[in-house]
Short mmCIF file of C-alpha atoms and ligand atoms in Angstrom, two decimals:
data_model
loop_
_atom_site.label_atom_id
_atom_site.label_comp_id
_atom_site.label_asym_id
_atom_site.label_seq_id
_atom_site.Cartn_x
_atom_site.Cartn_y
_atom_site.Cartn_z
CA MET A 1 -9.63 25.91 -14.61
CA LYS A 2 -9.11 24.70 -11.07
CA LEU A 3 -6.99 21.66 -10.28
CA SER A 4 -8.94 19.62 -7.76
CA ILE A 5 -6.88 17.79 -5.16
CA LEU A 6 -8.72 15.14 -3.20
CA GLN A 7 -7.50 13.96 0.17
CA LEU A 8 -8.70 10.50 1.18
CA TYR A 9 -9.63 9.78 4.81
CA SER A 10 -8.13 12.83 6.49
CA HIS A 11 -9.72 11.70 9.81
CA ASP A 12 -8.34 8.17 9.96
CA MET A 13 -5.34 8.07 7.60
CA ASN A 14 -3.15 11.06 8.32
CA ILE A 15 -0.11 10.20 10.34
CA TYR A 16 3.30 12.00 10.52
CA GLY A 17 1.99 15.06 8.72
CA ASP A 18 0.75 13.25 5.61
CA CYS A 19 -1.94 15.93 5.12
CA GLY A 20 0.94 18.30 4.35
CA ASN A 21 1.24 16.57 0.97
CA VAL A 22 -1.97 18.27 -0.13
CA LEU A 23 -0.63 21.69 0.86
CA ALA A 24 2.65 20.95 -0.93
CA VAL A 25 0.76 20.26 -4.17
CA GLN A 26 -1.32 23.39 -3.68
CA ARG A 27 1.72 25.65 -3.08
CA ARG A 28 3.68 24.16 -5.97
CA ALA A 29 0.65 24.51 -8.28
CA GLU A 30 0.48 28.21 -7.32
CA ARG A 31 4.03 28.59 -8.60
CA TYR A 32 2.88 27.29 -11.96
CA GLY A 33 0.11 29.91 -11.90
CA LEU A 34 -2.59 27.27 -11.34
CA ASP A 35 -5.69 27.58 -9.17
CA THR A 36 -6.50 24.66 -6.93
CA GLU A 37 -9.46 23.40 -5.01
CA ILE A 38 -8.93 21.03 -2.06
CA LYS A 39 -11.58 18.38 -1.45
CA VAL A 40 -11.66 15.95 1.45
CA TYR A 41 -13.24 12.53 1.45
CA ASN A 42 -14.07 10.70 4.69
CA GLN A 43 -16.20 7.62 5.37
CA GLY A 44 -19.74 7.95 4.13
CA ASP A 45 -19.15 11.17 2.16
CA ALA A 46 -20.26 11.51 -1.44
CA PHE A 47 -17.22 10.77 -3.62
CA PRO A 48 -16.32 13.93 -5.57
CA GLU A 49 -16.65 13.88 -9.34
CA ASP A 50 -13.41 13.29 -11.24
CA PRO A 51 -10.74 14.67 -8.91
CA ASP A 52 -7.55 15.67 -10.78
CA ILE A 53 -5.11 14.43 -8.12
CA ILE A 54 -5.77 12.02 -5.22
CA ILE A 55 -3.65 11.92 -2.08
CA GLY A 56 -3.86 9.48 0.83
CA GLY A 57 -1.86 9.01 4.00
CA GLY A 58 -0.83 6.44 6.54
CA GLY A 59 -2.39 5.22 9.73
CA GLN A 60 -2.36 2.68 12.48
CA ASP A 61 -3.67 -0.82 11.83
CA SER A 62 -6.84 0.25 13.71
CA GLY A 63 -7.32 3.22 11.34
CA GLN A 64 -6.90 0.89 8.36
CA SER A 65 -9.55 -1.49 9.79
CA LYS A 66 -11.89 1.46 10.26
CA VAL A 67 -11.74 2.62 6.64
CA ILE A 68 -11.49 -0.72 4.84
CA ASP A 69 -15.23 -1.30 4.25
CA ASP A 70 -15.74 2.22 3.02
CA LEU A 71 -12.65 1.93 0.81
CA HIS A 72 -14.23 -1.06 -0.91
CA LYS A 73 -17.39 0.97 -1.51
CA ILE A 74 -15.42 3.58 -3.46
CA SER A 75 -13.10 0.99 -5.02
CA PRO A 76 -14.76 0.96 -8.49
CA LYS A 77 -14.33 4.76 -8.70
CA LEU A 78 -10.71 4.64 -7.57
CA LYS A 79 -9.87 1.79 -9.94
CA ALA A 80 -11.49 3.55 -12.89
CA LEU A 81 -9.58 6.73 -12.07
CA ALA A 82 -6.31 4.79 -11.77
CA GLU A 83 -6.93 3.23 -15.20
CA LYS A 84 -7.66 6.71 -16.62
CA ASN A 85 -4.17 7.76 -15.49
CA THR A 86 -5.32 10.01 -12.65
CA PRO A 87 -2.21 10.81 -10.62
CA MET A 88 -2.36 9.50 -7.06
CA LEU A 89 0.01 9.40 -4.12
CA MET A 90 -0.70 6.82 -1.40
CA VAL A 91 1.51 6.78 1.67
CA CYS A 92 2.13 3.78 3.94
CA GLY A 93 -1.24 2.62 5.35
CA LEU A 94 -3.18 3.51 2.19
CA TYR A 95 -0.29 2.29 0.01
CA GLN A 96 -0.74 -1.11 1.68
CA LEU A 97 -4.54 -1.02 1.20
CA PHE A 98 -4.15 -0.12 -2.48
CA GLY A 99 -2.35 -3.46 -2.79
CA ASN A 100 -3.79 -7.00 -2.80
CA PHE A 101 -3.91 -7.41 0.97
CA PHE A 102 -2.46 -6.33 4.29
CA LYS A 103 -2.21 -9.06 6.91
CA THR A 104 -1.68 -7.29 10.23
CA HIS A 105 0.78 -8.67 12.78
CA ASN A 106 -2.32 -9.87 14.72
CA GLY A 107 -3.36 -11.99 11.75
CA GLU A 108 -6.29 -9.82 10.61
CA ILE A 109 -6.50 -9.83 6.82
CA LEU A 110 -7.53 -6.59 5.17
CA LYS A 111 -8.27 -7.26 1.53
CA GLY A 112 -7.02 -4.36 -0.58
CA LEU A 113 -8.05 -2.78 -3.86
CA GLY A 114 -5.41 -4.51 -5.99
CA ILE A 115 -4.38 -1.35 -7.80
CA PHE A 116 -0.77 -2.13 -6.86
CA ASP A 117 0.20 -5.78 -7.35
CA ILE A 118 1.73 -6.02 -3.88
CA GLU A 119 1.19 -8.10 -0.74
CA THR A 120 1.93 -6.90 2.77
CA ASN A 121 2.50 -8.95 5.90
CA GLY A 122 2.71 -7.27 9.30
CA ARG A 123 5.55 -8.42 11.54
CA GLU A 124 6.28 -7.93 15.25
CA LYS A 125 9.30 -5.75 14.58
CA ARG A 126 8.52 -2.29 13.26
CA LEU A 127 10.73 -0.69 10.63
CA ILE A 128 11.38 2.83 11.88
CA GLY A 129 13.75 5.55 10.77
CA ASN A 130 15.03 7.81 8.03
CA VAL A 131 15.07 6.59 4.45
CA VAL A 132 17.09 7.65 1.43
CA SER A 133 16.38 5.86 -1.81
CA GLN A 134 17.24 6.12 -5.49
CA SER A 135 14.52 6.10 -8.13
CA SER A 136 15.18 5.96 -11.86
CA GLN A 137 12.04 8.04 -12.41
CA PHE A 138 12.42 10.64 -9.64
CA GLY A 139 16.07 10.68 -8.57
CA THR A 140 17.00 10.63 -4.88
CA LEU A 141 14.00 10.44 -2.53
CA VAL A 142 14.14 11.19 1.19
CA GLY A 143 11.66 10.55 3.99
CA TYR A 144 10.85 8.65 7.15
CA GLU A 145 9.30 5.21 7.60
CA ASN A 146 7.43 3.60 10.50
CA HIS A 147 5.60 0.40 9.64
CA SER A 148 5.19 -3.19 10.73
CA GLY A 149 4.10 -4.26 7.25
CA GLN A 150 6.63 -5.82 4.91
CA THR A 151 5.56 -5.39 1.31
CA PHE A 152 6.41 -7.69 -1.58
CA LEU A 153 6.04 -6.68 -5.21
CA LYS A 154 4.41 -9.40 -7.33
CA ASN A 155 4.78 -10.23 -11.01
CA SER A 156 5.74 -7.15 -12.96
CA ALA A 157 4.96 -4.56 -10.25
CA LYS A 158 7.46 -1.68 -10.51
CA PRO A 159 9.12 -0.21 -7.43
CA LEU A 160 9.08 3.56 -6.94
CA ALA A 161 12.76 3.44 -5.92
CA GLU A 162 14.83 0.54 -7.20
CA THR A 163 17.48 0.99 -4.51
CA VAL A 164 17.34 1.93 -0.82
CA ILE A 165 20.52 3.63 0.39
CA LEU A 166 19.45 4.19 4.01
CA GLY A 167 16.60 2.39 5.76
CA ILE A 168 14.46 -0.54 4.63
CA GLY A 169 11.51 0.44 2.41
CA ASN A 170 9.20 -2.31 1.16
CA ASN A 171 10.74 -5.25 3.01
CA SER A 172 13.94 -6.18 4.72
CA GLY A 173 15.06 -8.14 1.68
CA ASN A 174 17.62 -10.82 1.58
CA ASN A 175 19.51 -10.06 4.83
CA GLY A 176 19.21 -6.35 4.16
CA LYS A 177 20.28 -6.72 0.51
CA ASN A 178 18.30 -5.81 -2.63
CA LEU A 179 16.08 -3.29 -0.86
CA ASN A 180 13.54 -1.33 -2.85
CA GLU A 181 10.79 1.13 -1.91
CA GLY A 182 7.22 1.85 -2.94
CA CYS A 183 5.41 0.95 -6.15
CA VAL A 184 4.25 2.69 -9.30
CA TYR A 185 1.24 1.64 -11.36
CA LYS A 186 0.33 3.90 -14.28
CA SER A 187 0.27 7.33 -12.58
CA CYS A 188 -0.37 5.99 -9.07
CA ILE A 189 2.52 6.16 -6.67
CA GLY A 190 2.67 4.19 -3.43
CA THR A 191 5.39 4.83 -0.87
CA TYR A 192 6.35 4.24 2.75
CA LEU A 193 7.80 7.75 2.98
CA HIS A 194 6.21 10.07 5.50
CA GLY A 195 7.50 13.41 6.52
CA SER A 196 5.40 14.75 4.73
CA VAL A 197 7.08 13.37 1.63
CA LEU A 198 6.18 15.96 -1.04
CA PRO A 199 7.75 19.12 0.42
CA LYS A 200 11.16 17.39 0.38
CA ASN A 201 10.65 15.60 -2.94
CA PRO A 202 9.31 18.15 -5.45
CA ALA A 203 10.05 15.81 -8.37
CA ILE A 204 7.02 13.76 -7.27
CA THR A 205 4.89 16.87 -6.73
CA ASP A 206 5.75 18.06 -10.23
CA PHE A 207 4.87 14.64 -11.66
CA LEU A 208 1.42 14.75 -10.01
CA ILE A 209 0.70 18.26 -11.32
CA LYS A 210 2.14 17.62 -14.80
CA THR A 211 0.12 14.40 -15.21
CA ALA A 212 -3.08 16.08 -14.01
CA LEU A 213 -2.54 18.81 -16.62
CA GLU A 214 -1.74 16.32 -19.38
CA ASN A 215 -5.02 14.56 -18.60
CA LYS A 216 -6.68 17.87 -19.54
CA SER A 217 -4.48 18.19 -22.66
CA MET A 218 -2.50 20.98 -21.00
CA GLN A 219 1.23 21.33 -20.48
CA LEU A 220 3.10 22.14 -17.30
CA PRO A 221 3.98 25.85 -17.58
CA GLU A 222 7.40 27.25 -16.64
CA ILE A 223 7.74 27.48 -12.90
CA GLY A 224 7.15 31.03 -11.58
CA PRO A 225 8.84 33.07 -8.85
CA ASP A 226 9.42 31.63 -5.39
CA PRO A 227 7.75 34.19 -3.09
CA TYR A 228 8.19 32.18 0.12
CA LYS A 229 11.79 31.19 -0.76
CA THR A 230 10.88 27.51 -0.55
CA ASP A 231 13.60 26.34 -2.96
CA ILE A 232 16.34 27.00 -0.44
CA PHE A 233 14.35 25.20 2.29
CA ILE A 234 13.83 22.23 -0.03
CA GLU A 235 17.52 22.10 -0.89
CA ASN A 236 18.59 22.35 2.75
CA ALA A 237 15.99 19.84 3.96
CA ARG A 238 17.17 17.33 1.35
CA LYS A 239 20.82 17.91 2.24
CA VAL A 240 20.12 17.34 5.94
CA ALA A 241 17.85 14.35 5.25
CA LYS A 242 20.51 12.66 3.12
CA ASN A 243 23.00 12.88 5.98
CA LEU A 244 20.72 11.83 8.84
CA LYS A 245 21.45 8.67 10.74
CA ARG A 246 18.98 5.84 10.68
N1 LIG B 1 -0.32 0.16 10.16
C1 LIG B 1 0.57 -0.03 9.06
C2 LIG B 1 1.85 -0.72 9.47
O1 LIG B 1 2.22 -0.67 10.61
C3 LIG B 1 0.85 1.31 8.38
C4 LIG B 1 1.70 2.25 9.21
C5 LIG B 1 1.78 3.66 8.68
O2 LIG B 1 0.95 4.10 7.93
N2 LIG B 1 2.78 4.40 9.14
O3 LIG B 1 2.51 -1.28 8.65
#
């Protein structure tokens, strides 16, 4: 059994090291004794059959405009996979495009896939800096945001992190109050956190791997040895990230 990890739009949607999320899943899966296969999807490629985990990154507004038509071509596949509980992680630019729409600060409207019930409006002022947030599902999350888009959760959409301790997250709220971050729908996670986000937040990496295994009626095995001594790096990186200034 090989766990297949699909990266969406590595050419156009891969900012601030977002591709590192794929490597983080691969390395973590190795510690569970699992074999992985990395697949990459770019515009015009054949969409791989039933990927086990799907990862997408952020990009500039221009990158988002470039991929939007192609994204709609593969939309039925992505939606069906989301409904089948395929674990996905979409960061920033693709998080926005997995929502209902992203209106750029120039007024261009990019209709999204509607997997997340969110709406995003680009503003002049960019939201830039370190983020620390608290998620009931994943504990403390750390990362870095840089976006013009302000995202609003609609209806019963669930945030990834209910509280932002440092930074902004989805939108600047009510005068900086009631800030939340990201969105979760079934096993799809959307977030503004770059960094890459997974190496510093293994709780999310474990969720992606565990869910992919459960979809194959398998359980997450006990974690194995740590040959590259990553645990200490993770711990230190999180400690430093939690104490960074905005
Ligand atoms: N272009 C989008 C915005 O500015 C997404 C940015 C990103 O992916 N970092 O909001």
